[in-house]
mmCIF file of C-alpha atoms in Angstrom:
data_model
loop_
_atom_site.group_PDB
_atom_site.id
_atom_site.type_symbol
_atom_site.label_atom_id
_atom_site.label_comp_id
_atom_site.label_asym_id
_atom_site.label_seq_id
_atom_site.Cartn_x
_atom_site.Cartn_y
_atom_site.Cartn_z
ATOM 1 C CA MET A 1 35.423 -4.981 2.199
ATOM 2 C CA ALA A 2 36.979 -2.011 0.383
ATOM 3 C CA ALA A 3 36.840 1.394 2.035
ATOM 4 C CA LEU A 4 33.810 3.569 1.370
ATOM 5 C CA SER A 5 34.208 6.274 -1.224
ATOM 6 C CA ALA A 6 33.597 9.903 -0.293
ATOM 7 C CA LEU A 7 30.250 9.720 -2.114
ATOM 8 C CA ASP A 8 29.292 6.516 -0.280
ATOM 9 C CA THR A 9 30.027 8.171 3.048
ATOM 10 C CA GLU A 10 28.025 11.255 2.106
ATOM 11 C CA LEU A 11 25.014 9.155 1.075
ATOM 12 C CA LEU A 12 25.088 7.085 4.259
ATOM 13 C CA ALA A 13 25.331 10.185 6.434
ATOM 14 C CA GLN A 14 22.106 11.722 5.121
ATOM 15 C CA ASP A 15 19.056 11.910 7.352
ATOM 16 C CA LEU A 16 16.246 9.495 6.590
ATOM 17 C CA SER A 17 13.121 10.741 4.868
ATOM 18 C CA ARG A 18 10.234 10.857 7.338
ATOM 19 C CA LEU A 19 8.019 7.833 7.807
ATOM 20 C CA ALA A 20 4.478 8.314 6.480
ATOM 21 C CA GLN A 21 1.404 6.092 6.499
ATOM 22 C CA LEU A 22 -1.314 5.776 3.887
ATOM 23 C CA ALA A 23 -4.694 4.037 3.804
ATOM 24 C CA VAL A 24 -4.671 1.392 1.097
ATOM 25 C CA ALA A 25 -7.595 -0.336 -0.604
ATOM 26 C CA SER A 26 -6.836 -3.950 -1.498
ATOM 27 C CA PRO A 27 -8.716 -7.257 -1.362
ATOM 28 C CA VAL A 28 -5.854 -8.762 0.665
ATOM 29 C CA TYR A 29 -7.020 -6.852 3.766
ATOM 30 C CA SER A 30 -10.044 -7.484 5.981
ATOM 31 C CA GLY A 31 -12.710 -5.051 4.868
ATOM 32 C CA GLU A 32 -10.471 -4.419 1.840
ATOM 33 C CA ARG A 33 -8.621 -1.613 3.648
ATOM 34 C CA GLY A 34 -5.283 -1.496 5.419
ATOM 35 C CA HIS A 35 -2.432 0.911 6.108
ATOM 36 C CA ILE A 36 1.082 0.878 4.696
ATOM 37 C CA GLU A 37 4.055 2.821 6.019
ATOM 38 C CA TYR A 38 6.543 4.235 3.557
ATOM 39 C CA ARG A 39 9.289 6.779 3.091
ATOM 40 C CA ALA A 40 9.463 9.002 0.028
ATOM 41 C CA ALA A 41 11.806 11.620 -1.377
ATOM 42 C CA GLY A 42 11.917 13.693 -4.541
ATOM 43 C CA ASP A 43 9.361 15.418 -6.732
ATOM 44 C CA ALA A 44 6.250 13.291 -7.249
ATOM 45 C CA ARG A 45 6.162 14.518 -10.864
ATOM 46 C CA ASN A 46 9.441 12.724 -11.615
ATOM 47 C CA PRO A 47 9.671 9.082 -12.739
ATOM 48 C CA ALA A 48 8.928 6.789 -9.799
ATOM 49 C CA VAL A 49 11.402 4.299 -8.352
ATOM 50 C CA LEU A 50 10.093 1.954 -5.651
ATOM 51 C CA MET A 51 12.235 -0.003 -3.173
ATOM 52 C CA LEU A 52 11.297 -3.296 -1.474
ATOM 53 C CA HIS A 53 13.222 -4.481 1.591
ATOM 54 C CA GLY A 54 14.196 -7.952 2.769
ATOM 55 C CA LEU A 55 13.004 -10.143 5.653
ATOM 56 C CA GLY A 56 15.144 -8.548 8.347
ATOM 57 C CA SER A 57 14.934 -4.983 7.150
ATOM 58 C CA SER A 58 12.656 -2.029 6.470
ATOM 59 C CA ALA A 59 12.342 1.105 4.365
ATOM 60 C CA ALA A 60 15.174 2.576 6.456
ATOM 61 C CA GLY A 61 17.620 0.318 4.631
ATOM 62 C CA TYR A 62 17.247 2.505 1.541
ATOM 63 C CA ARG A 63 18.498 5.741 3.147
ATOM 64 C CA ALA A 64 21.292 6.059 0.560
ATOM 65 C CA GLN A 65 18.859 5.607 -2.322
ATOM 66 C CA LEU A 66 16.299 8.043 -0.918
ATOM 67 C CA ALA A 67 19.138 10.549 -0.597
ATOM 68 C CA GLY A 68 21.040 9.805 -3.790
ATOM 69 C CA LEU A 69 18.277 9.264 -6.334
ATOM 70 C CA SER A 70 15.706 11.823 -5.239
ATOM 71 C CA GLN A 71 17.084 14.673 -7.339
ATOM 72 C CA ASP A 72 15.891 12.940 -10.509
ATOM 73 C CA PHE A 73 13.292 10.443 -9.304
ATOM 74 C CA HIS A 74 10.350 10.125 -6.959
ATOM 75 C CA VAL A 75 11.842 7.497 -4.662
ATOM 76 C CA ILE A 76 9.503 5.402 -2.495
ATOM 77 C CA ALA A 77 10.422 2.668 -0.005
ATOM 78 C CA TRP A 78 7.747 0.719 1.845
ATOM 79 C CA ASN A 79 7.493 -1.166 5.087
ATOM 80 C CA ALA A 80 5.918 -4.364 3.803
ATOM 81 C CA PRO A 81 2.653 -5.624 5.328
ATOM 82 C CA GLY A 82 3.359 -6.842 8.850
ATOM 83 C CA PHE A 83 6.554 -4.771 9.179
ATOM 84 C CA GLY A 84 6.676 -1.649 11.322
ATOM 85 C CA GLY A 85 3.246 -0.037 11.420
ATOM 86 C CA SER A 86 2.040 -1.544 8.128
ATOM 87 C CA SER A 87 -1.127 -3.610 8.472
ATOM 88 C CA PRO A 88 -0.460 -7.355 8.321
ATOM 89 C CA ILE A 89 -2.227 -9.464 5.765
ATOM 90 C CA PRO A 90 -4.950 -11.406 7.670
ATOM 91 C CA GLY A 91 -4.290 -15.064 8.410
ATOM 92 C CA GLN A 92 -0.992 -16.918 8.432
ATOM 93 C CA ASP A 93 -0.735 -18.226 4.918
ATOM 94 C CA ALA A 94 -0.307 -15.157 2.734
ATOM 95 C CA GLY A 95 1.129 -15.993 -0.660
ATOM 96 C CA ILE A 96 3.676 -13.894 -2.480
ATOM 97 C CA ASP A 97 0.949 -12.554 -4.786
ATOM 98 C CA ASP A 98 -0.811 -11.094 -1.740
ATOM 99 C CA TYR A 99 2.208 -8.856 -1.165
ATOM 100 C CA ALA A 100 2.180 -7.925 -4.848
ATOM 101 C CA ASP A 101 -1.488 -6.974 -4.575
ATOM 102 C CA ALA A 102 -0.840 -4.906 -1.440
ATOM 103 C CA LEU A 103 1.922 -3.094 -3.321
ATOM 104 C CA GLU A 104 -0.451 -2.357 -6.186
ATOM 105 C CA GLY A 105 -2.846 -0.869 -3.633
ATOM 106 C CA LEU A 106 -0.100 1.386 -2.280
ATOM 107 C CA LEU A 107 0.819 2.614 -5.749
ATOM 108 C CA ARG A 108 -2.828 3.295 -6.527
ATOM 109 C CA ALA A 109 -3.152 5.281 -3.295
ATOM 110 C CA LEU A 110 -0.030 7.252 -4.235
ATOM 111 C CA ARG A 111 -1.410 7.766 -7.763
ATOM 112 C CA VAL A 112 1.663 6.143 -9.290
ATOM 113 C CA ARG A 113 0.639 4.387 -12.471
ATOM 114 C CA ARG A 114 4.045 3.287 -13.666
ATOM 115 C CA LEU A 115 7.458 2.566 -12.158
ATOM 116 C CA ALA A 116 10.614 3.501 -14.006
ATOM 117 C CA VAL A 117 12.385 0.935 -11.831
ATOM 118 C CA LEU A 118 11.198 -1.522 -9.189
ATOM 119 C CA VAL A 119 14.025 -2.440 -6.818
ATOM 120 C CA GLY A 120 13.922 -5.491 -4.575
ATOM 121 C CA SER A 121 16.540 -6.661 -2.092
ATOM 122 C CA SER A 122 16.638 -10.301 -0.888
ATOM 123 C CA TRP A 123 13.000 -11.255 -0.062
ATOM 124 C CA GLY A 124 12.059 -7.934 -1.677
ATOM 125 C CA SER A 125 13.419 -9.292 -4.970
ATOM 126 C CA VAL A 126 10.893 -12.125 -4.709
ATOM 127 C CA VAL A 127 8.033 -9.665 -4.190
ATOM 128 C CA ALA A 128 9.371 -7.564 -7.071
ATOM 129 C CA LEU A 129 9.333 -10.491 -9.497
ATOM 130 C CA ALA A 130 5.840 -11.502 -8.386
ATOM 131 C CA PHE A 131 4.645 -7.934 -8.909
ATOM 132 C CA ALA A 132 6.267 -7.671 -12.360
ATOM 133 C CA ARG A 133 4.569 -10.917 -13.392
ATOM 134 C CA ARG A 134 1.199 -9.832 -12.021
ATOM 135 C CA TYR A 135 1.271 -6.175 -13.141
ATOM 136 C CA PRO A 136 3.637 -6.052 -16.134
ATOM 137 C CA ALA A 137 2.288 -2.760 -17.485
ATOM 138 C CA MET A 138 3.322 -1.016 -14.270
ATOM 139 C CA VAL A 139 7.018 -1.979 -14.315
ATOM 140 C CA ASP A 140 9.513 -0.661 -16.868
ATOM 141 C CA GLY A 141 12.640 -2.112 -15.264
ATOM 142 C CA LEU A 142 13.765 -4.340 -12.390
ATOM 143 C CA VAL A 143 16.817 -4.227 -10.143
ATOM 144 C CA LEU A 144 17.170 -7.386 -8.048
ATOM 145 C CA SER A 145 19.780 -7.083 -5.307
ATOM 146 C CA ALA A 146 21.065 -10.166 -3.458
ATOM 147 C CA PRO A 147 18.107 -12.000 -5.016
ATOM 148 C CA ASN A 148 16.527 -15.185 -3.706
ATOM 149 C CA VAL A 149 15.179 -18.117 -5.705
ATOM 150 C CA ALA A 150 12.643 -18.749 -2.891
ATOM 151 C CA ARG A 151 11.443 -22.204 -1.838
ATOM 152 C CA GLY A 152 8.295 -22.863 -3.840
ATOM 153 C CA HIS A 153 9.905 -25.780 -5.653
ATOM 154 C CA LEU A 154 10.074 -27.862 -2.473
ATOM 155 C CA LEU A 155 7.390 -30.473 -1.900
ATOM 156 C CA GLY A 156 6.161 -32.823 0.798
ATOM 157 C CA ASP A 157 8.339 -33.608 3.805
ATOM 158 C CA ALA A 158 11.276 -31.565 2.519
ATOM 159 C CA ARG A 159 9.092 -28.488 2.282
ATOM 160 C CA ALA A 160 7.542 -29.002 5.718
ATOM 161 C CA ALA A 161 10.907 -29.575 7.393
ATOM 162 C CA GLU A 162 12.569 -26.515 5.903
ATOM 163 C CA LEU A 163 9.589 -24.248 6.520
ATOM 164 C CA ASN A 164 9.443 -25.372 10.151
ATOM 165 C CA ALA A 165 13.172 -24.765 10.577
ATOM 166 C CA TRP A 166 12.803 -21.216 9.264
ATOM 167 C CA LEU A 167 9.775 -20.487 11.443
ATOM 168 C CA CYS A 168 11.484 -21.758 14.611
ATOM 169 C CA THR A 169 14.088 -19.007 14.348
ATOM 170 C CA ALA A 170 11.628 -16.249 13.375
ATOM 171 C CA ASP A 171 10.945 -14.630 16.716
ATOM 172 C CA ILE A 172 12.099 -11.130 17.556
ATOM 173 C CA ASP A 173 12.190 -12.113 21.260
ATOM 174 C CA ILE A 174 14.919 -14.710 20.693
ATOM 175 C CA PRO A 175 18.103 -13.057 21.993
ATOM 176 C CA VAL A 176 20.508 -12.577 19.111
ATOM 177 C CA SER A 177 23.099 -9.839 19.198
ATOM 178 C CA ARG A 178 22.913 -7.116 16.592
ATOM 179 C CA ALA A 179 26.618 -7.625 15.981
ATOM 180 C CA ALA A 180 26.077 -11.308 15.116
ATOM 181 C CA ILE A 181 23.345 -10.392 12.640
ATOM 182 C CA ALA A 182 25.557 -7.781 10.991
ATOM 183 C CA ASP A 183 28.407 -10.313 10.803
ATOM 184 C CA LYS A 184 26.183 -12.626 8.751
ATOM 185 C CA LEU A 185 24.837 -9.919 6.464
ATOM 186 C CA LEU A 186 28.030 -7.987 5.801
ATOM 187 C CA ALA A 187 31.484 -8.654 4.423
ATOM 188 C CA PRO A 188 34.378 -8.803 6.879
ATOM 189 C CA ASP A 189 35.922 -5.454 7.805
ATOM 190 C CA THR A 190 32.819 -3.523 6.761
ATOM 191 C CA PRO A 191 33.140 0.116 7.914
ATOM 192 C CA SER A 192 31.427 0.969 11.190
ATOM 193 C CA LEU A 193 29.087 3.466 9.522
ATOM 194 C CA VAL A 194 27.537 0.655 7.455
ATOM 195 C CA ARG A 195 27.388 -1.729 10.416
ATOM 196 C CA GLN A 196 25.582 0.855 12.534
ATOM 197 C CA HIS A 197 22.833 1.217 9.945
ATOM 198 C CA VAL A 198 22.477 -2.551 9.444
ATOM 199 C CA GLU A 199 22.291 -3.247 13.172
ATOM 200 C CA ARG A 200 19.253 -0.963 13.464
ATOM 201 C CA LEU A 201 17.225 -2.405 10.589
ATOM 202 C CA ARG A 202 15.528 -5.108 12.671
ATOM 203 C CA ASP A 203 13.768 -2.424 14.707
ATOM 204 C CA ALA A 204 10.775 -2.477 12.321
ATOM 205 C CA MET A 205 10.314 -6.257 12.468
ATOM 206 C CA THR A 206 7.419 -8.060 14.136
ATOM 207 C CA THR A 207 7.345 -11.801 14.771
ATOM 208 C CA ASP A 208 4.028 -12.317 12.964
ATOM 209 C CA GLY A 209 5.107 -10.237 9.975
ATOM 210 C CA TRP A 210 8.422 -12.059 9.772
ATOM 211 C CA ARG A 211 6.793 -15.490 9.860
ATOM 212 C CA GLN A 212 4.161 -14.515 7.319
ATOM 213 C CA ALA A 213 6.849 -13.282 4.936
ATOM 214 C CA ILE A 214 8.782 -16.537 5.387
ATOM 215 C CA ARG A 215 5.688 -18.545 4.454
ATOM 216 C CA SER A 216 5.330 -16.493 1.281
ATOM 217 C CA LEU A 217 8.787 -17.671 0.172
ATOM 218 C CA PHE A 218 7.367 -21.181 -0.038
ATOM 219 C CA THR A 219 4.669 -20.142 -2.541
ATOM 220 C CA ILE A 220 6.963 -19.214 -5.451
ATOM 221 C CA TYR A 221 10.140 -20.331 -7.227
ATOM 222 C CA THR A 222 11.562 -17.268 -8.908
ATOM 223 C CA PRO A 223 13.556 -18.972 -11.717
ATOM 224 C CA ASP A 224 10.162 -20.096 -13.052
ATOM 225 C CA VAL A 225 8.894 -16.508 -12.937
ATOM 226 C CA ILE A 226 11.784 -14.427 -14.210
ATOM 227 C CA SER A 227 11.742 -15.934 -17.709
ATOM 228 C CA ALA A 228 8.221 -14.536 -18.219
ATOM 229 C CA VAL A 229 9.218 -10.987 -17.219
ATOM 230 C CA ARG A 230 10.026 -8.974 -20.312
ATOM 231 C CA CYS A 231 11.320 -5.674 -18.932
ATOM 232 C CA PRO A 232 15.079 -5.011 -18.538
ATOM 233 C CA ILE A 233 16.465 -6.706 -15.414
ATOM 234 C CA ALA A 234 19.695 -6.040 -13.527
ATOM 235 C CA ILE A 235 20.843 -8.676 -11.020
ATOM 236 C CA LEU A 236 23.249 -7.516 -8.304
ATOM 237 C CA SER A 237 25.200 -9.947 -6.135
ATOM 238 C CA GLY A 238 27.921 -9.583 -3.543
ATOM 239 C CA THR A 239 30.892 -11.871 -4.022
ATOM 240 C CA LEU A 240 31.028 -12.449 -0.225
ATOM 241 C CA ASP A 241 27.274 -12.868 0.343
ATOM 242 C CA GLN A 242 26.738 -15.589 2.967
ATOM 243 C CA VAL A 243 22.921 -15.335 2.967
ATOM 244 C CA ALA A 244 22.223 -15.665 -0.763
ATOM 245 C CA PRO A 245 25.441 -16.832 -2.450
ATOM 246 C CA HIS A 246 25.638 -16.010 -6.150
ATOM 247 C CA ARG A 247 25.924 -19.659 -7.250
ATOM 248 C CA ASP A 248 22.739 -20.665 -5.421
ATOM 249 C CA HIS A 249 20.542 -17.699 -6.283
ATOM 250 C CA ALA A 250 21.661 -15.042 -8.775
ATOM 251 C CA ALA A 251 23.275 -17.629 -11.056
ATOM 252 C CA ARG A 252 20.049 -19.646 -11.252
ATOM 253 C CA LEU A 253 18.050 -16.540 -12.091
ATOM 254 C CA LEU A 254 20.537 -15.542 -14.784
ATOM 255 C CA ALA A 255 20.343 -19.029 -16.280
ATOM 256 C CA SER A 256 16.563 -18.652 -16.554
ATOM 257 C CA ALA A 257 16.779 -15.094 -17.899
ATOM 258 C CA PRO A 258 19.863 -14.753 -20.123
ATOM 259 C CA PHE A 259 18.670 -11.296 -21.174
ATOM 260 C CA ALA A 260 19.236 -10.004 -17.623
ATOM 261 C CA THR A 261 22.486 -8.242 -16.834
ATOM 262 C CA SER A 262 24.767 -9.371 -14.009
ATOM 263 C CA HIS A 263 26.473 -6.873 -11.718
ATOM 264 C CA PRO A 264 28.928 -8.423 -9.260
ATOM 265 C CA PHE A 265 29.822 -6.310 -6.225
ATOM 266 C CA GLU A 266 33.343 -7.308 -5.293
ATOM 267 C CA ALA A 267 34.136 -7.824 -1.595
ATOM 268 C CA CYS A 268 30.509 -7.073 -0.592
ATOM 269 C CA GLY A 269 28.038 -9.160 1.360
ATOM 270 C CA HIS A 270 24.237 -9.180 1.376
ATOM 271 C CA MET A 271 23.460 -5.481 1.980
ATOM 272 C CA LEU A 272 24.642 -3.962 -1.272
ATOM 273 C CA LYS A 273 22.470 -0.855 -1.013
ATOM 274 C CA LEU A 274 24.411 0.106 2.121
ATOM 275 C CA GLU A 275 27.796 -1.486 1.429
ATOM 276 C CA ALA A 276 28.278 0.163 -1.976
ATOM 277 C CA PRO A 277 25.470 2.726 -2.314
ATOM 278 C CA ALA A 278 26.992 4.855 -5.079
ATOM 279 C CA LYS A 279 27.490 1.801 -7.323
ATOM 280 C CA PHE A 280 24.011 0.528 -6.414
ATOM 281 C CA ASN A 281 22.455 3.881 -7.346
ATOM 282 C CA ALA A 282 24.370 3.943 -10.625
ATOM 283 C CA VAL A 283 22.803 0.608 -11.652
ATOM 284 C CA VAL A 284 19.331 1.935 -10.839
ATOM 285 C CA ARG A 285 20.016 5.038 -12.920
ATOM 286 C CA LYS A 286 21.287 2.931 -15.818
ATOM 287 C CA ILE A 287 18.165 0.750 -15.891
ATOM 288 C CA ALA A 288 15.946 3.833 -15.630
ATOM 289 C CA ALA A 289 17.776 5.499 -18.513
ATOM 290 C CA GLU A 290 17.318 2.415 -20.685
ATOM 291 C CA THR A 291 13.664 1.920 -19.914
ATOM 292 C CA TRP A 292 12.595 5.532 -20.171
ATOM 293 C CA SER A 293 14.459 6.152 -23.418
ATOM 294 C CA GLU A 294 12.671 3.122 -24.853
ATOM 295 C CA ALA A 295 9.341 4.401 -23.536
ATOM 296 C CA LEU A 296 9.878 7.809 -25.101
ATOM 297 C CA ALA A 297 10.875 6.216 -28.406
ATOM 298 C CA THR A 298 7.564 4.351 -28.602
ATOM 299 C CA LYS A 299 5.416 7.476 -28.066
#
């Protein structure tokens, strides 16, 4: 991986926004009420940008976006249901639309009616696409980082075997070194500052939340969804991503949505928001500028 720029280093060195928790009304919860943890930065009167993390991560993974985008945007990053102190969705078999509905409940509780940009990383990209399909009037633009096609196209024995294989490894008590996890997620020779942040991201994981999120991946196939999403979409992929290689994931999404723009991150792995935060933030700003200029033009 290339060395961090001075701006990258500055963004990664910023303190995290504090963790807050909000009561959320949504039919996905027992009694139609749950709690969601989130981090926020910036003036709530500014255009809202919301960040969705991946399976092995949390809102803390967006420290460089909370720091770097908050001057111009109201930046929000959630801990998904079942992660950290966020209420899990009852039962084992939550579908991806249940996460989308929980997200809508959070935005309603925050009194955010419209997102300038919805950002999703890895599994978060799957939730983002489901949300954009389900609540199109609330999303002006999408940024999908290290996106995943998900596994909803699998059927029968193939589906059962792969789901079981995923679930067998989804246990936070299984001893796996933080260094080994970072090695899989990051490009070789990634600076220690980035590795330190990545190695701490699993701290907000729970076994039940992890397994529930895995099951949701088997309820959707995102190439079938992205073609129906009409807002501007930017797809970001690391050329050294071992978890979601471009050819298997981003390329399939781009084939289904030729209007989307592709943004390769050279010599980066799976954690683009931390490996190249200044470039990542620039893409978010570009999508926001496009969508909000279009919105103003239609008024």
